[in-house]
Coordinates of C-alpha atoms in Angstrom, one line a residue:
X1 CA -7.3 -9.4 31.1
X2 CA -10.4 -7.2 31.4
X3 CA -12.0 -6.9 34.8
X4 CA -15.7 -6.0 35.4
X5 CA -15.5 -2.8 37.5
X6 CA -18.3 -1.3 39.6
X7 CA -20.4 1.0 37.5
X8 CA -19.0 -0.2 34.2
X9 CA -21.8 -0.6 31.7
X10 CA -22.1 -3.5 29.3
X11 CA -21.7 -1.1 26.4
X12 CA -18.5 0.3 27.7
X13 CA -17.2 -3.2 28.5
X14 CA -18.1 -4.3 25.0
X15 CA -16.0 -1.5 23.6
X16 CA -13.0 -2.5 25.8
X17 CA -13.4 -6.1 24.7
X18 CA -13.5 -4.9 21.0
X19 CA -10.2 -3.0 21.5
X20 CA -8.6 -5.9 23.3
X21 CA -9.7 -8.5 20.6
X22 CA -9.3 -6.4 17.5
X23 CA -6.2 -4.3 18.3
X24 CA -2.8 -5.5 16.9
X25 CA 0.6 -4.4 18.0
X26 CA 4.0 -5.8 16.9
X27 CA 7.7 -5.0 17.3
X28 CA 10.6 -5.8 15.0
X29 CA 14.2 -4.8 15.1
X30 CA 15.6 -3.6 11.7
X31 CA 18.5 -5.6 10.4
X32 CA 21.0 -5.0 7.5
X33 CA 19.0 -7.1 5.1
X34 CA 16.0 -4.7 5.7
X35 CA 17.9 -1.6 4.4
X36 CA 19.7 -0.1 1.5
X37 CA 23.5 0.5 1.3
X38 CA 23.0 3.8 3.2
X39 CA 21.3 2.1 6.1
X40 CA 17.8 3.4 5.4
X41 CA 15.1 0.7 5.8
X42 CA 13.5 -0.1 2.5
X43 CA 10.0 1.3 2.0
X44 CA 8.9 -2.2 0.9
X45 CA 10.0 -3.7 4.2
X46 CA 7.8 -1.2 6.1
X47 CA 4.9 -1.7 3.7
X48 CA 5.1 -5.5 4.3
X49 CA 5.0 -5.0 8.1
X50 CA 2.0 -2.7 7.7
X51 CA 0.1 -5.2 5.6
X52 CA 0.8 -8.1 7.9
X53 CA -0.6 -6.1 10.9
X54 CA -3.7 -5.2 8.8
X55 CA -4.2 -8.8 7.7
X56 CA -4.1 -10.1 11.2
X57 CA -6.5 -7.7 12.7
X58 CA -9.0 -7.9 9.9
X59 CA -8.9 -11.7 9.7
X60 CA -9.4 -11.8 13.5
X61 CA -12.4 -9.5 13.3
X62 CA -14.0 -11.3 10.4
X63 CA -13.9 -14.6 12.3
X64 CA -15.1 -13.1 15.6
X65 CA -18.6 -14.5 15.2
X66 CA -19.9 -18.0 14.6
X67 CA -20.1 -18.8 10.9
X68 CA -18.1 -19.7 7.9
X69 CA -14.4 -19.2 8.5
X70 CA -12.4 -16.8 6.3
X71 CA -9.2 -15.0 5.7
X72 CA -8.9 -11.3 4.9
X73 CA -7.5 -10.4 1.5
X74 CA -5.9 -7.0 0.8
X75 CA -8.0 -4.9 -1.7
X76 CA -6.4 -1.5 -1.5
X77 CA -3.9 0.7 0.4
X78 CA -4.6 4.4 0.6
X79 CA -1.9 7.0 0.0
X80 CA 1.0 6.4 2.5
X81 CA 3.6 9.0 3.4
X82 CA 7.0 8.1 4.8
X83 CA 7.2 10.8 7.4
X84 CA 10.7 10.0 8.7
X85 CA 13.4 7.5 7.7
X86 CA 13.9 4.3 9.7
X87 CA 17.5 3.0 10.1
X88 CA 19.3 -0.3 10.9
X89 CA 19.2 -1.1 14.6
X90 CA 16.0 0.8 15.3
X91 CA 12.9 -1.0 16.5
X92 CA 9.7 -0.7 14.5
X93 CA 6.5 -0.5 16.5
X94 CA 3.4 -1.4 14.4
X95 CA -0.1 -0.9 15.7
X96 CA -3.4 -1.5 13.8
X97 CA -7.0 -0.6 14.5
X98 CA -10.3 -1.2 12.7
X99 CA -11.9 2.1 11.9
X100 CA -14.8 1.2 9.6
X101 CA -16.7 -1.9 8.3
X102 CA -19.0 -2.1 5.3
X103 CA -21.0 -5.2 4.5
X104 CA -18.1 -6.8 2.7
X105 CA -15.0 -4.9 3.6
X106 CA -12.9 -3.7 6.6
X107 CA -10.9 -0.5 6.9
X108 CA -7.8 -0.7 9.0
X109 CA -5.6 2.2 10.2
X110 CA -1.9 1.3 10.8
X111 CA 0.7 3.4 12.5
X112 CA 4.4 2.8 12.5
X113 CA 6.8 4.2 15.1
X114 CA 10.6 3.8 15.1
X115 CA 12.5 3.6 18.4
X116 CA 16.2 4.3 19.0
X117 CA 16.9 1.6 21.6
X118 CA 20.0 3.5 22.8
X119 CA 18.1 6.7 23.7
X120 CA 14.5 5.5 23.9
X121 CA 13.5 8.2 21.5
X122 CA 10.5 7.4 19.3
X123 CA 9.1 9.0 16.2
X124 CA 6.2 8.4 13.8
X125 CA 7.4 7.1 10.5
X126 CA 4.2 5.9 8.7
X127 CA 0.4 6.2 8.9
X128 CA -1.5 3.9 6.5
X129 CA -5.1 3.0 5.7
X130 CA -5.8 -0.4 4.2
X131 CA -9.0 -2.1 2.9
X132 CA -9.6 -5.9 3.2
X133 CA -12.3 -8.3 2.1
X134 CA -13.1 -11.6 3.8
X135 CA -12.7 -14.6 1.5
X136 CA -14.2 -18.0 2.5
X137 CA -11.8 -20.8 3.3
X138 CA -14.1 -23.2 1.5
X139 CA -14.4 -21.1 -1.7
X140 CA -11.9 -18.4 -2.4
X141 CA -14.2 -16.6 -4.9
X142 CA -16.9 -16.2 -2.2
X143 CA -16.8 -12.9 -0.3
X144 CA -18.4 -13.2 3.1
X145 CA -20.2 -10.6 5.2
X146 CA -18.2 -8.6 7.8
X147 CA -19.3 -8.4 11.5
X148 CA -20.2 -4.8 12.3
X149 CA -18.2 -2.7 14.7
X150 CA -19.5 -0.4 17.5
X151 CA -18.9 3.3 16.9
X152 CA -18.6 5.7 19.8
X153 CA -20.0 8.5 17.6
X154 CA -22.5 8.4 14.7
X155 CA -20.2 10.8 12.8
X156 CA -17.5 8.1 12.7
X157 CA -19.7 5.7 10.8
X158 CA -20.8 8.4 8.3
X159 CA -17.2 9.5 7.7
X160 CA -16.2 5.9 7.2
X161 CA -19.0 5.4 4.7
X162 CA -17.8 8.4 2.7
X163 CA -14.2 7.0 2.6
X164 CA -15.5 3.6 1.6
X165 CA -17.5 5.0 -1.4
X166 CA -14.6 7.1 -2.5
X167 CA -12.1 4.3 -2.5
X168 CA -14.5 1.9 -4.2
X169 CA -15.0 4.3 -7.1
X170 CA -11.3 5.1 -7.5
X171 CA -10.4 1.4 -7.4
X172 CA -12.8 0.6 -10.3
X173 CA -11.6 3.6 -12.4
X174 CA -7.9 2.6 -11.9
X175 CA -8.6 -1.0 -12.9
X176 CA -9.9 0.1 -16.3
X177 CA -7.3 2.7 -17.2
X178 CA -4.3 0.5 -16.4
X179 CA -4.4 -1.8 -19.4
X180 CA -1.1 -0.8 -21.0
X181 CA 2.2 -2.6 -20.6
X182 CA 5.8 -1.4 -20.3
X183 CA 7.8 -2.3 -23.4
X184 CA 11.6 -2.4 -23.5
X185 CA 13.5 0.1 -25.8
X186 CA 17.0 -0.5 -27.3
X187 CA 19.7 2.1 -26.6
X188 CA 17.6 4.7 -24.8
X189 CA 18.9 8.2 -24.1
X190 CA 19.6 9.3 -20.5
X191 CA 16.8 11.0 -18.5
X192 CA 14.1 9.4 -20.8
X193 CA 11.4 7.1 -19.5
X194 CA 12.9 4.2 -21.4
X195 CA 16.4 4.7 -19.9
X196 CA 15.3 4.0 -16.3
X197 CA 12.3 1.7 -16.8
X198 CA 12.8 -1.7 -15.1
X199 CA 11.0 -5.0 -14.7
X200 CA 11.3 -7.9 -12.2
X201 CA 10.0 -11.4 -12.9
X202 CA 9.1 -13.5 -9.9
X203 CA 7.8 -17.1 -9.6
X204 CA 5.2 -17.2 -6.8
X205 CA 6.2 -19.9 -4.2
X206 CA 4.6 -21.3 -1.1
X207 CA 6.4 -18.8 1.2
X208 CA 4.8 -15.9 -0.6
X209 CA 1.3 -17.2 -0.1
X210 CA -1.6 -17.3 2.4
X211 CA -3.4 -20.5 3.5
X212 CA -5.5 -20.0 0.4
X213 CA -2.5 -20.3 -1.9
X214 CA -2.7 -16.6 -2.9
X215 CA 0.1 -14.1 -2.6
X216 CA 0.3 -11.9 0.5
X217 CA -0.4 -8.3 -0.3
X218 CA 2.7 -7.3 1.6
X219 CA 4.9 -9.5 -0.6
X220 CA 3.5 -7.8 -3.7
X221 CA 4.0 -4.3 -2.2
X222 CA 7.6 -5.1 -1.3
X223 CA 8.4 -6.3 -4.8
X224 CA 6.7 -3.2 -6.2
X225 CA 8.8 -0.9 -4.0
X226 CA 12.0 -2.7 -5.1
X227 CA 11.3 -2.1 -8.7
X228 CA 10.3 1.5 -8.2
X229 CA 13.6 2.0 -6.2
X230 CA 15.6 0.6 -9.2
X231 CA 13.9 3.0 -11.6
X232 CA 14.6 5.9 -9.3
X233 CA 18.3 4.9 -8.8
X234 CA 18.8 4.4 -12.5
X235 CA 17.4 7.9 -13.2
X236 CA 19.3 10.0 -10.7
X237 CA 22.3 7.6 -9.8
X238 CA 22.3 8.5 -6.1
X239 CA 21.0 7.1 -2.9
X240 CA 17.2 7.2 -3.0
X241 CA 14.4 6.6 -0.5
X242 CA 10.6 6.1 -0.7
X243 CA 8.8 9.4 0.1
X244 CA 5.2 8.2 -0.4
X245 CA 3.0 5.7 -2.1
X246 CA -0.1 6.7 -3.8
X247 CA -3.1 4.3 -3.5
X248 CA -2.2 0.7 -4.3
X249 CA -5.0 -1.1 -5.9
X250 CA -5.2 -4.9 -5.9
X251 CA -7.4 -5.8 -8.9
X252 CA -7.2 -9.6 -8.7
X253 CA -5.7 -12.4 -6.7
X254 CA -2.4 -14.0 -7.6
X255 CA -2.1 -17.8 -7.2
X256 CA 0.8 -19.9 -6.1
X257 CA 2.7 -21.1 -9.1
X258 CA 1.9 -18.0 -11.2
X259 CA 4.7 -15.9 -12.7
X260 CA 4.4 -12.2 -11.9
X261 CA 6.0 -9.4 -13.8
X262 CA 6.5 -6.2 -11.9
X263 CA 7.2 -3.3 -14.2
X264 CA 8.2 0.3 -13.3
X265 CA 8.5 3.5 -15.3
X266 CA 9.0 7.1 -14.4
X267 CA 6.1 9.3 -15.1
X268 CA 7.0 12.7 -13.6
X269 CA 9.8 14.6 -11.9
X270 CA 9.6 17.8 -9.9
X271 CA 12.7 19.6 -8.7
X272 CA 13.4 17.1 -5.9
X273 CA 11.0 14.2 -6.3
X274 CA 10.3 11.4 -8.8
X275 CA 6.9 9.7 -9.5
X276 CA 7.1 6.1 -10.7
X277 CA 4.2 4.0 -11.9
X278 CA 4.4 0.3 -11.0
X279 CA 2.3 -2.3 -12.7
X280 CA 1.9 -6.0 -11.6
X281 CA 0.9 -8.6 -14.2
X282 CA 0.2 -12.2 -13.4
X283 CA 0.8 -15.0 -15.9
X284 CA -0.8 -18.4 -15.1
X285 CA 1.9 -20.3 -17.1
X286 CA 0.7 -23.8 -16.2
X287 CA -3.0 -23.0 -16.9
X288 CA -3.8 -22.5 -20.6
X289 CA -7.4 -21.6 -19.8
X290 CA -6.4 -18.4 -18.2
X291 CA -4.8 -15.3 -19.8
X292 CA -2.2 -12.9 -18.4
X293 CA -4.0 -10.2 -16.3
X294 CA -3.3 -6.9 -14.4
X295 CA -3.2 -7.8 -10.7
X296 CA -2.1 -4.5 -9.0
X297 CA -1.0 -1.0 -9.8
X298 CA 0.3 2.1 -7.9
X299 CA 2.4 5.2 -8.0
X300 CA 5.5 5.6 -5.8
X301 CA 7.3 8.8 -5.1
X302 CA 11.0 8.9 -4.4
X303 CA 13.6 11.5 -3.4
X304 CA 17.3 11.7 -4.0
X305 CA 19.7 12.0 -1.1
X306 CA 23.3 13.0 -0.7
X307 CA 25.7 10.8 1.3
X308 CA 24.9 13.1 4.3
X309 CA 21.2 12.4 3.9
X310 CA 20.2 15.8 2.4
X311 CA 17.7 16.1 -0.3
X312 CA 19.2 16.6 -3.8
X313 CA 17.7 18.0 -7.1
X314 CA 16.8 15.2 -9.5
X315 CA 17.5 15.2 -13.3
X316 CA 14.4 16.3 -15.1
X317 CA 12.5 13.6 -17.0
X318 CA 12.4 14.0 -20.8
X319 CA 9.1 12.5 -22.1
X320 CA 9.3 11.5 -25.8
X321 CA 6.1 9.9 -26.9
X322 CA 2.6 11.4 -26.7
X323 CA 1.7 8.8 -24.1
X324 CA 4.7 9.7 -22.0
X325 CA 3.8 13.4 -22.3
X326 CA 0.3 12.7 -21.2
X327 CA 1.4 10.6 -18.2
X328 CA 3.9 13.4 -17.3
X329 CA 1.0 16.0 -17.2
X330 CA -1.1 13.6 -15.2
X331 CA 1.7 13.1 -12.7
X332 CA 2.2 16.9 -12.5
X333 CA -1.4 17.3 -11.6
X334 CA -1.1 14.7 -8.8
X335 CA 2.0 16.4 -7.5
X336 CA 0.4 19.9 -7.5
X337 CA -2.7 18.6 -5.8
X338 CA -0.7 16.9 -3.0
X339 CA 1.4 20.0 -2.6
X340 CA -1.7 22.1 -2.2
X341 CA -3.1 19.7 0.3
X342 CA 0.1 19.9 2.4
X343 CA -0.2 23.7 2.4
X344 CA -3.8 23.5 3.5
X345 CA -5.2 24.9 0.2
X346 CA -6.3 21.9 -1.7
X347 CA -8.0 22.7 -5.0
X348 CA -11.4 21.1 -5.6
X349 CA -11.6 18.1 -7.8
X350 CA -12.7 18.9 -11.4

């Protein structure tokens, strides 16, 4: 409860009300079905928790004023690094905060901490930025306006606007360049793209969906991480964990009753990491008026671990076709760019 204190201005009080109404915190203990055989929590499980927190806070904010009711739909997840592993028995603390709003979108920052309940020690495992758009409950194709937020500094709004424009441009570029599909190959050679590529087919049921009858973004991300993990495990044949996820772009909604195909293929390997491209295609099998379409896409990075949890070298990928060689070079460019950023010497964009 917020109390009006002596000398507390209405502006300051409004900010405190905003934080109380639009902040989101949650806790969840990690169980065996959340983790792999080595006891490390699946990256997809964490991504699903992150998305649920983002969906709650953005939907709450978009319905904070009188007007047409809506639900926030996930449009994009920025690059997410898995800073530290989370294990069975630890408690995940998820907190979310709205950091920027445009006319039709909401930017949410989500942090995840893991807590060892025996010692009380906590560590930061994930920081993620997500973008949502409000869809009308009356018409799911109608995007509503977002109530503005109050910024403590003008620079915050300017910085947020730059992030908004950058992600909007990249999301459109990604949609157009991701038109290809993953084709199976008979008797592939080890360490090739075809050897480890994998697909998962999933029928979208009611438990996967929002009130609108569309798939939760977190459900899609969890399935994407599962396929990427299979690709990585097939390639190196060791225990693997998610190291990072490049921006996940949600190009279109997926309806209840659709069949989705989640396909993964390795695009690049460094000495100790693997980049896997994951594509999500939706097939409206009961609606002949609609064609199969690309619903989402992303790049996942995995590392190989020994039984003791130490990082291991990974077998080097052998690209065979011209397209595979091109994707390998593009992946190498992304890897070198992120490596330079981590070292504080990022190269300028061409």
